[in-house]
């Protein structure tokens, strides 16, 4: 329900006001509630904050959805499912997440996977991650380890750090020597892209010597990097700052 989700989304914005994703999430929630003037403000702010083509494209997509004539798009009270059918990739992702997580009180993994497929096909890389994980777990779609790697690779190669990290966790879970090496390389890409949990996971690999040459110095450096980026679980293992 909008009166539950919107305050949480706005709280995320207040905590990280420069994070484009948070503002786009708020924007789509406002669109679903037909609060278009407010949604337009969020879209404009997201566009102003965007520093890469992917974020700019998502912000422009939201802005276009807000600005389009009502007769040319979904009905004024349309939710993300209708907006998805109108060709809005970000809305496909939102619709899938709502159905996957049961935000509206109903879970439907099959339809969720279908929306993730549409989102991914529309170039929404977060949708590719959600789809890849659904395929890997067999949630609403046939389990297919090979295809899950292909879909997650699309997100990783497209420049989404979370795509690389999720692909790394997948390889790590295979439990093979080669899988651990691949995981380390992918987690490094994700960490360099700003994914703090990936930095923490890579630190663990260096601490244990799985997939990499064991190095406590490198592990501590990565724990410190993850902690500095706001990932609190890494902080207890990060070296204390020098006085």
PDB file of C-alpha atoms in Angstrom:
ATOM      1  CA  UNK A   1       0.000   0.000   0.000  1.00  0.00           C
ATOM      2  CA  UNK A   2       1.245   3.460  -0.904  1.00  0.00           C
ATOM      3  CA  UNK A   3       0.788   4.791   2.635  1.00  0.00           C
ATOM      4  CA  UNK A   4       3.207   2.104   3.839  1.00  0.00           C
ATOM      5  CA  UNK A   5       5.754   1.985   1.026  1.00  0.00           C
ATOM      6  CA  UNK A   6       6.081   5.677   0.227  1.00  0.00           C
ATOM      7  CA  UNK A   7       7.316   6.751   3.698  1.00  0.00           C
ATOM      8  CA  UNK A   8       9.943   4.002   3.559  1.00  0.00           C
ATOM      9  CA  UNK A   9      11.061   5.080   0.104  1.00  0.00           C
ATOM     10  CA  UNK A  10      11.245   8.706   1.197  1.00  0.00           C
ATOM     11  CA  UNK A  11      13.255   7.632   4.251  1.00  0.00           C
ATOM     12  CA  UNK A  12      15.792   6.055   1.891  1.00  0.00           C
ATOM     13  CA  UNK A  13      16.033   9.381   0.044  1.00  0.00           C
ATOM     14  CA  UNK A  14      16.598  11.258   3.293  1.00  0.00           C
ATOM     15  CA  UNK A  15      19.396   8.872   4.261  1.00  0.00           C
ATOM     16  CA  UNK A  16      21.077   8.942   0.844  1.00  0.00           C
ATOM     17  CA  UNK A  17      19.818  12.066  -0.944  1.00  0.00           C
ATOM     18  CA  UNK A  18      22.237  11.728  -3.862  1.00  0.00           C
ATOM     19  CA  UNK A  19      21.301   8.109  -4.652  1.00  0.00           C
ATOM     20  CA  UNK A  20      19.433   8.132  -7.958  1.00  0.00           C
ATOM     21  CA  UNK A  21      17.759   4.744  -7.382  1.00  0.00           C
ATOM     22  CA  UNK A  22      15.927   5.966  -4.284  1.00  0.00           C
ATOM     23  CA  UNK A  23      14.438   8.966  -6.083  1.00  0.00           C
ATOM     24  CA  UNK A  24      13.357   6.837  -9.048  1.00  0.00           C
ATOM     25  CA  UNK A  25      11.670   4.381  -6.657  1.00  0.00           C
ATOM     26  CA  UNK A  26       9.798   7.253  -5.012  1.00  0.00           C
ATOM     27  CA  UNK A  27       8.843   8.565  -8.446  1.00  0.00           C
ATOM     28  CA  UNK A  28       7.292   5.292  -9.574  1.00  0.00           C
ATOM     29  CA  UNK A  29       5.384   4.939  -6.320  1.00  0.00           C
ATOM     30  CA  UNK A  30       3.974   8.426  -6.848  1.00  0.00           C
ATOM     31  CA  UNK A  31       3.041   7.548 -10.428  1.00  0.00           C
ATOM     32  CA  UNK A  32       1.167   4.488  -9.164  1.00  0.00           C
ATOM     33  CA  UNK A  33      -0.733   6.795  -6.786  1.00  0.00           C
ATOM     34  CA  UNK A  34      -1.423   9.286  -9.624  1.00  0.00           C
ATOM     35  CA  UNK A  35       0.535  11.993  -7.797  1.00  0.00           C
ATOM     36  CA  UNK A  36       2.179  13.117 -11.008  1.00  0.00           C
ATOM     37  CA  UNK A  37       3.366  16.568  -9.972  1.00  0.00           C
ATOM     38  CA  UNK A  38       5.356  15.088  -7.101  1.00  0.00           C
ATOM     39  CA  UNK A  39       6.617  12.283  -9.318  1.00  0.00           C
ATOM     40  CA  UNK A  40       7.856  14.838 -11.845  1.00  0.00           C
ATOM     41  CA  UNK A  41       9.900  16.584  -9.150  1.00  0.00           C
ATOM     42  CA  UNK A  42      11.550  13.295  -8.191  1.00  0.00           C
ATOM     43  CA  UNK A  43      12.261  12.492 -11.845  1.00  0.00           C
ATOM     44  CA  UNK A  44      13.872  15.891 -12.398  1.00  0.00           C
ATOM     45  CA  UNK A  45      15.994  15.538  -9.276  1.00  0.00           C
ATOM     46  CA  UNK A  46      17.061  12.031 -10.316  1.00  0.00           C
ATOM     47  CA  UNK A  47      18.027  13.337 -13.738  1.00  0.00           C
ATOM     48  CA  UNK A  48      20.076  16.132 -12.189  1.00  0.00           C
ATOM     49  CA  UNK A  49      21.916  13.641  -9.961  1.00  0.00           C
ATOM     50  CA  UNK A  50      22.513  11.001 -12.653  1.00  0.00           C
ATOM     51  CA  UNK A  51      26.178  10.653 -13.564  1.00  0.00           C
ATOM     52  CA  UNK A  52      26.040   7.854 -16.118  1.00  0.00           C
ATOM     53  CA  UNK A  53      23.966   6.910 -19.147  1.00  0.00           C
ATOM     54  CA  UNK A  54      22.074   4.142 -17.344  1.00  0.00           C
ATOM     55  CA  UNK A  55      20.827   6.384 -14.537  1.00  0.00           C
ATOM     56  CA  UNK A  56      20.044   9.206 -16.957  1.00  0.00           C
ATOM     57  CA  UNK A  57      18.021   6.822 -19.105  1.00  0.00           C
ATOM     58  CA  UNK A  58      16.006   5.563 -16.141  1.00  0.00           C
ATOM     59  CA  UNK A  59      15.333   9.095 -14.916  1.00  0.00           C
ATOM     60  CA  UNK A  60      14.286  10.186 -18.411  1.00  0.00           C
ATOM     61  CA  UNK A  61      11.997   7.155 -18.652  1.00  0.00           C
ATOM     62  CA  UNK A  62      10.271   8.168 -15.429  1.00  0.00           C
ATOM     63  CA  UNK A  63      10.039  11.777 -16.566  1.00  0.00           C
ATOM     64  CA  UNK A  64       8.519  10.690 -19.872  1.00  0.00           C
ATOM     65  CA  UNK A  65       5.959   8.546 -18.054  1.00  0.00           C
ATOM     66  CA  UNK A  66       4.943  11.502 -15.901  1.00  0.00           C
ATOM     67  CA  UNK A  67       4.785  13.926 -18.817  1.00  0.00           C
ATOM     68  CA  UNK A  68       3.029  11.777 -21.417  1.00  0.00           C
ATOM     69  CA  UNK A  69      -0.608  12.560 -22.231  1.00  0.00           C
ATOM     70  CA  UNK A  70      -2.861  10.287 -20.260  1.00  0.00           C
ATOM     71  CA  UNK A  71      -4.478   9.037 -23.465  1.00  0.00           C
ATOM     72  CA  UNK A  72      -1.103   7.930 -24.787  1.00  0.00           C
ATOM     73  CA  UNK A  73      -0.163   5.793 -21.822  1.00  0.00           C
ATOM     74  CA  UNK A  74      -1.625   3.854 -18.940  1.00  0.00           C
ATOM     75  CA  UNK A  75      -4.722   5.088 -17.169  1.00  0.00           C
ATOM     76  CA  UNK A  76      -4.254   7.800 -14.524  1.00  0.00           C
ATOM     77  CA  UNK A  77      -4.642   5.290 -11.711  1.00  0.00           C
ATOM     78  CA  UNK A  78      -2.523   2.652 -13.437  1.00  0.00           C
ATOM     79  CA  UNK A  79      -0.019   0.756 -11.348  1.00  0.00           C
ATOM     80  CA  UNK A  80       3.363  -0.616 -12.415  1.00  0.00           C
ATOM     81  CA  UNK A  81       1.829  -3.591 -14.270  1.00  0.00           C
ATOM     82  CA  UNK A  82      -0.086  -1.322 -16.640  1.00  0.00           C
ATOM     83  CA  UNK A  83       2.909   0.977 -16.978  1.00  0.00           C
ATOM     84  CA  UNK A  84       5.023  -2.047 -17.861  1.00  0.00           C
ATOM     85  CA  UNK A  85       2.585  -3.043 -20.576  1.00  0.00           C
ATOM     86  CA  UNK A  86       2.915   0.512 -21.898  1.00  0.00           C
ATOM     87  CA  UNK A  87       6.618  -0.144 -22.414  1.00  0.00           C
ATOM     88  CA  UNK A  88       8.209   1.276 -19.263  1.00  0.00           C
ATOM     89  CA  UNK A  89      11.060  -1.034 -18.316  1.00  0.00           C
ATOM     90  CA  UNK A  90      11.482   0.303 -14.773  1.00  0.00           C
ATOM     91  CA  UNK A  91       7.790  -0.330 -14.115  1.00  0.00           C
ATOM     92  CA  UNK A  92       8.251  -3.963 -15.219  1.00  0.00           C
ATOM     93  CA  UNK A  93      10.918  -4.359 -12.551  1.00  0.00           C
ATOM     94  CA  UNK A  94       8.693  -2.796  -9.885  1.00  0.00           C
ATOM     95  CA  UNK A  95       5.760  -5.009 -10.898  1.00  0.00           C
ATOM     96  CA  UNK A  96       7.956  -8.087 -10.660  1.00  0.00           C
ATOM     97  CA  UNK A  97       9.312  -7.160  -7.240  1.00  0.00           C
ATOM     98  CA  UNK A  98       5.811  -6.500  -5.917  1.00  0.00           C
ATOM     99  CA  UNK A  99       4.664  -9.948  -7.048  1.00  0.00           C
ATOM    100  CA  UNK A 100       7.833 -11.694  -5.907  1.00  0.00           C
ATOM    101  CA  UNK A 101       7.870 -10.164  -2.438  1.00  0.00           C
ATOM    102  CA  UNK A 102       4.109  -9.991  -1.884  1.00  0.00           C
ATOM    103  CA  UNK A 103       4.135  -6.247  -1.240  1.00  0.00           C
ATOM    104  CA  UNK A 104       0.463  -5.998  -2.216  1.00  0.00           C
ATOM    105  CA  UNK A 105      -0.466  -9.051  -0.149  1.00  0.00           C
ATOM    106  CA  UNK A 106      -0.166 -11.571  -2.987  1.00  0.00           C
ATOM    107  CA  UNK A 107       2.873 -13.485  -4.205  1.00  0.00           C
ATOM    108  CA  UNK A 108       3.021 -14.836  -7.752  1.00  0.00           C
ATOM    109  CA  UNK A 109       6.536 -16.024  -8.679  1.00  0.00           C
ATOM    110  CA  UNK A 110       5.482 -17.035 -12.199  1.00  0.00           C
ATOM    111  CA  UNK A 111       4.163 -13.609 -13.142  1.00  0.00           C
ATOM    112  CA  UNK A 112       7.049 -11.985 -11.263  1.00  0.00           C
ATOM    113  CA  UNK A 113       9.528 -13.842 -13.461  1.00  0.00           C
ATOM    114  CA  UNK A 114       7.603 -12.765 -16.548  1.00  0.00           C
ATOM    115  CA  UNK A 115       7.866  -9.119 -15.521  1.00  0.00           C
ATOM    116  CA  UNK A 116      11.575  -9.532 -14.786  1.00  0.00           C
ATOM    117  CA  UNK A 117      11.982 -10.969 -18.280  1.00  0.00           C
ATOM    118  CA  UNK A 118      10.316  -7.886 -19.750  1.00  0.00           C
ATOM    119  CA  UNK A 119      12.398  -5.552 -17.618  1.00  0.00           C
ATOM    120  CA  UNK A 120      15.620  -7.257 -18.630  1.00  0.00           C
ATOM    121  CA  UNK A 121      14.581  -7.257 -22.279  1.00  0.00           C
ATOM    122  CA  UNK A 122      13.947  -3.509 -22.011  1.00  0.00           C
ATOM    123  CA  UNK A 123      17.513  -2.962 -20.803  1.00  0.00           C
ATOM    124  CA  UNK A 124      16.711  -2.653 -17.097  1.00  0.00           C
ATOM    125  CA  UNK A 125      19.820  -4.325 -15.664  1.00  0.00           C
ATOM    126  CA  UNK A 126      18.329  -4.709 -12.175  1.00  0.00           C
ATOM    127  CA  UNK A 127      15.606  -6.727 -13.914  1.00  0.00           C
ATOM    128  CA  UNK A 128      18.284  -9.003 -15.371  1.00  0.00           C
ATOM    129  CA  UNK A 129      19.655  -9.603 -11.872  1.00  0.00           C
ATOM    130  CA  UNK A 130      16.205 -10.454 -10.523  1.00  0.00           C
ATOM    131  CA  UNK A 131      15.546 -12.726 -13.505  1.00  0.00           C
ATOM    132  CA  UNK A 132      18.916 -14.438 -13.220  1.00  0.00           C
ATOM    133  CA  UNK A 133      18.363 -15.191  -9.548  1.00  0.00           C
ATOM    134  CA  UNK A 134      14.845 -16.485 -10.232  1.00  0.00           C
ATOM    135  CA  UNK A 135      16.222 -18.838 -12.904  1.00  0.00           C
ATOM    136  CA  UNK A 136      19.035 -20.002 -10.640  1.00  0.00           C
ATOM    137  CA  UNK A 137      16.554 -20.810  -7.847  1.00  0.00           C
ATOM    138  CA  UNK A 138      13.750 -22.084 -10.051  1.00  0.00           C
ATOM    139  CA  UNK A 139      11.334 -19.482  -8.692  1.00  0.00           C
ATOM    140  CA  UNK A 140       8.459 -19.065 -11.127  1.00  0.00           C
ATOM    141  CA  UNK A 141      10.582 -20.273 -14.028  1.00  0.00           C
ATOM    142  CA  UNK A 142      12.443 -23.456 -14.945  1.00  0.00           C
ATOM    143  CA  UNK A 143      15.721 -23.820 -13.071  1.00  0.00           C
ATOM    144  CA  UNK A 144      18.578 -23.486 -15.528  1.00  0.00           C
ATOM    145  CA  UNK A 145      22.089 -22.832 -14.120  1.00  0.00           C
ATOM    146  CA  UNK A 146      23.553 -22.126 -17.557  1.00  0.00           C
ATOM    147  CA  UNK A 147      20.901 -19.548 -18.453  1.00  0.00           C
ATOM    148  CA  UNK A 148      21.140 -17.891 -15.047  1.00  0.00           C
ATOM    149  CA  UNK A 149      24.854 -17.290 -15.706  1.00  0.00           C
ATOM    150  CA  UNK A 150      24.033 -15.823 -19.125  1.00  0.00           C
ATOM    151  CA  UNK A 151      21.414 -13.442 -17.717  1.00  0.00           C
ATOM    152  CA  UNK A 152      23.526 -12.302 -14.774  1.00  0.00           C
ATOM    153  CA  UNK A 153      26.485 -11.831 -17.148  1.00  0.00           C
ATOM    154  CA  UNK A 154      24.318  -9.456 -19.174  1.00  0.00           C
ATOM    155  CA  UNK A 155      23.834  -7.300 -16.092  1.00  0.00           C
ATOM    156  CA  UNK A 156      27.508  -7.494 -15.105  1.00  0.00           C
ATOM    157  CA  UNK A 157      28.816  -6.734 -18.584  1.00  0.00           C
ATOM    158  CA  UNK A 158      26.276  -3.920 -18.848  1.00  0.00           C
ATOM    159  CA  UNK A 159      28.004  -2.143 -15.978  1.00  0.00           C
ATOM    160  CA  UNK A 160      25.831  -3.037 -12.977  1.00  0.00           C
ATOM    161  CA  UNK A 161      28.097  -3.949 -10.026  1.00  0.00           C
ATOM    162  CA  UNK A 162      25.350  -6.033  -8.390  1.00  0.00           C
ATOM    163  CA  UNK A 163      25.192  -8.158 -11.524  1.00  0.00           C
ATOM    164  CA  UNK A 164      28.874  -8.982 -11.095  1.00  0.00           C
ATOM    165  CA  UNK A 165      28.536  -9.670  -7.366  1.00  0.00           C
ATOM    166  CA  UNK A 166      25.504 -11.947  -7.745  1.00  0.00           C
ATOM    167  CA  UNK A 167      27.300 -13.820 -10.518  1.00  0.00           C
ATOM    168  CA  UNK A 168      30.313 -14.105  -8.231  1.00  0.00           C
ATOM    169  CA  UNK A 169      28.230 -15.524  -5.384  1.00  0.00           C
ATOM    170  CA  UNK A 170      26.743 -18.000  -7.834  1.00  0.00           C
ATOM    171  CA  UNK A 171      30.180 -19.229  -8.937  1.00  0.00           C
ATOM    172  CA  UNK A 172      31.351 -19.333  -5.329  1.00  0.00           C
ATOM    173  CA  UNK A 173      28.407 -21.544  -4.460  1.00  0.00           C
ATOM    174  CA  UNK A 174      29.496 -24.112  -7.022  1.00  0.00           C
ATOM    175  CA  UNK A 175      32.244 -25.135  -4.578  1.00  0.00           C
ATOM    176  CA  UNK A 176      34.938 -25.711  -7.213  1.00  0.00           C
ATOM    177  CA  UNK A 177      38.456 -24.307  -7.410  1.00  0.00           C
ATOM    178  CA  UNK A 178      37.723 -22.695 -10.775  1.00  0.00           C
ATOM    179  CA  UNK A 179      34.437 -21.327  -9.455  1.00  0.00           C
ATOM    180  CA  UNK A 180      36.227 -19.642  -6.550  1.00  0.00           C
ATOM    181  CA  UNK A 181      38.727 -18.003  -8.911  1.00  0.00           C
ATOM    182  CA  UNK A 182      35.899 -16.743 -11.116  1.00  0.00           C
ATOM    183  CA  UNK A 183      34.050 -15.511  -8.035  1.00  0.00           C
ATOM    184  CA  UNK A 184      37.077 -13.562  -6.844  1.00  0.00           C
ATOM    185  CA  UNK A 185      37.458 -11.843 -10.229  1.00  0.00           C
ATOM    186  CA  UNK A 186      33.773 -10.950 -10.363  1.00  0.00           C
ATOM    187  CA  UNK A 187      33.639  -9.703  -6.780  1.00  0.00           C
ATOM    188  CA  UNK A 188      36.656  -7.526  -7.523  1.00  0.00           C
ATOM    189  CA  UNK A 189      34.798  -5.969 -10.464  1.00  0.00           C
ATOM    190  CA  UNK A 190      31.753  -5.381  -8.276  1.00  0.00           C
ATOM    191  CA  UNK A 191      33.847  -3.922  -5.460  1.00  0.00           C
ATOM    192  CA  UNK A 192      35.637  -1.557  -7.834  1.00  0.00           C
ATOM    193  CA  UNK A 193      32.206  -0.521  -9.093  1.00  0.00           C
ATOM    194  CA  UNK A 194      31.134   0.545  -5.605  1.00  0.00           C
ATOM    195  CA  UNK A 195      29.362  -2.570  -4.287  1.00  0.00           C
ATOM    196  CA  UNK A 196      30.397  -2.541  -0.613  1.00  0.00           C
ATOM    197  CA  UNK A 197      29.060  -6.047   0.245  1.00  0.00           C
ATOM    198  CA  UNK A 198      31.176  -7.385  -2.645  1.00  0.00           C
ATOM    199  CA  UNK A 199      34.253  -5.755  -1.091  1.00  0.00           C
ATOM    200  CA  UNK A 200      33.408  -7.520   2.162  1.00  0.00           C
ATOM    201  CA  UNK A 201      32.966 -10.878   0.403  1.00  0.00           C
ATOM    202  CA  UNK A 202      36.254 -10.439  -1.465  1.00  0.00           C
ATOM    203  CA  UNK A 203      37.972  -9.617   1.824  1.00  0.00           C
ATOM    204  CA  UNK A 204      36.723 -12.929   3.202  1.00  0.00           C
ATOM    205  CA  UNK A 205      38.259 -14.739   0.237  1.00  0.00           C
ATOM    206  CA  UNK A 206      41.613 -13.067   0.892  1.00  0.00           C
ATOM    207  CA  UNK A 207      41.312 -13.865   4.586  1.00  0.00           C
ATOM    208  CA  UNK A 208      40.708 -17.562   3.896  1.00  0.00           C
ATOM    209  CA  UNK A 209      42.738 -17.948   0.700  1.00  0.00           C
ATOM    210  CA  UNK A 210      39.797 -19.192  -1.363  1.00  0.00           C
ATOM    211  CA  UNK A 211      40.234 -18.394  -5.057  1.00  0.00           C
ATOM    212  CA  UNK A 212      43.078 -15.971  -4.323  1.00  0.00           C
ATOM    213  CA  UNK A 213      46.487 -15.998  -2.648  1.00  0.00           C
ATOM    214  CA  UNK A 214      45.833 -15.574   1.069  1.00  0.00           C
ATOM    215  CA  UNK A 215      46.658 -12.046   2.228  1.00  0.00           C
ATOM    216  CA  UNK A 216      45.520 -10.655   5.560  1.00  0.00           C
ATOM    217  CA  UNK A 217      46.811  -7.243   4.555  1.00  0.00           C
ATOM    218  CA  UNK A 218      44.606  -7.221   1.469  1.00  0.00           C
ATOM    219  CA  UNK A 219      41.695  -8.582   3.500  1.00  0.00           C
ATOM    220  CA  UNK A 220      41.962  -5.802   6.081  1.00  0.00           C
ATOM    221  CA  UNK A 221      42.178  -3.183   3.345  1.00  0.00           C
ATOM    222  CA  UNK A 222      39.012  -4.500   1.716  1.00  0.00           C
ATOM    223  CA  UNK A 223      37.164  -4.716   5.037  1.00  0.00           C
ATOM    224  CA  UNK A 224      38.102  -1.087   5.644  1.00  0.00           C
ATOM    225  CA  UNK A 225      36.876  -0.138   2.166  1.00  0.00           C
ATOM    226  CA  UNK A 226      33.546  -1.893   2.725  1.00  0.00           C
ATOM    227  CA  UNK A 227      33.133  -0.295   6.143  1.00  0.00           C
ATOM    228  CA  UNK A 228      33.955   3.179   4.816  1.00  0.00           C
ATOM    229  CA  UNK A 229      31.284   2.675   2.138  1.00  0.00           C
ATOM    230  CA  UNK A 230      28.692   2.064   4.861  1.00  0.00           C
ATOM    231  CA  UNK A 231      28.594  -1.742   5.025  1.00  0.00           C
ATOM    232  CA  UNK A 232      28.520  -2.165   8.795  1.00  0.00           C
ATOM    233  CA  UNK A 233      29.160  -5.973   8.990  1.00  0.00           C
ATOM    234  CA  UNK A 234      32.675  -5.302   7.653  1.00  0.00           C
ATOM    235  CA  UNK A 235      33.556  -2.741  10.311  1.00  0.00           C
ATOM    236  CA  UNK A 236      34.536  -5.145  13.140  1.00  0.00           C
ATOM    237  CA  UNK A 237      37.245  -6.629  10.896  1.00  0.00           C
ATOM    238  CA  UNK A 238      38.445  -3.311   9.522  1.00  0.00           C
ATOM    239  CA  UNK A 239      41.652  -1.951  11.065  1.00  0.00           C
ATOM    240  CA  UNK A 240      41.163   0.896  13.510  1.00  0.00           C
ATOM    241  CA  UNK A 241      41.946   4.301  11.979  1.00  0.00           C
ATOM    242  CA  UNK A 242      45.342   5.697  12.877  1.00  0.00           C
ATOM    243  CA  UNK A 243      45.391   8.512  15.410  1.00  0.00           C
TER     244      UNK A 243
END
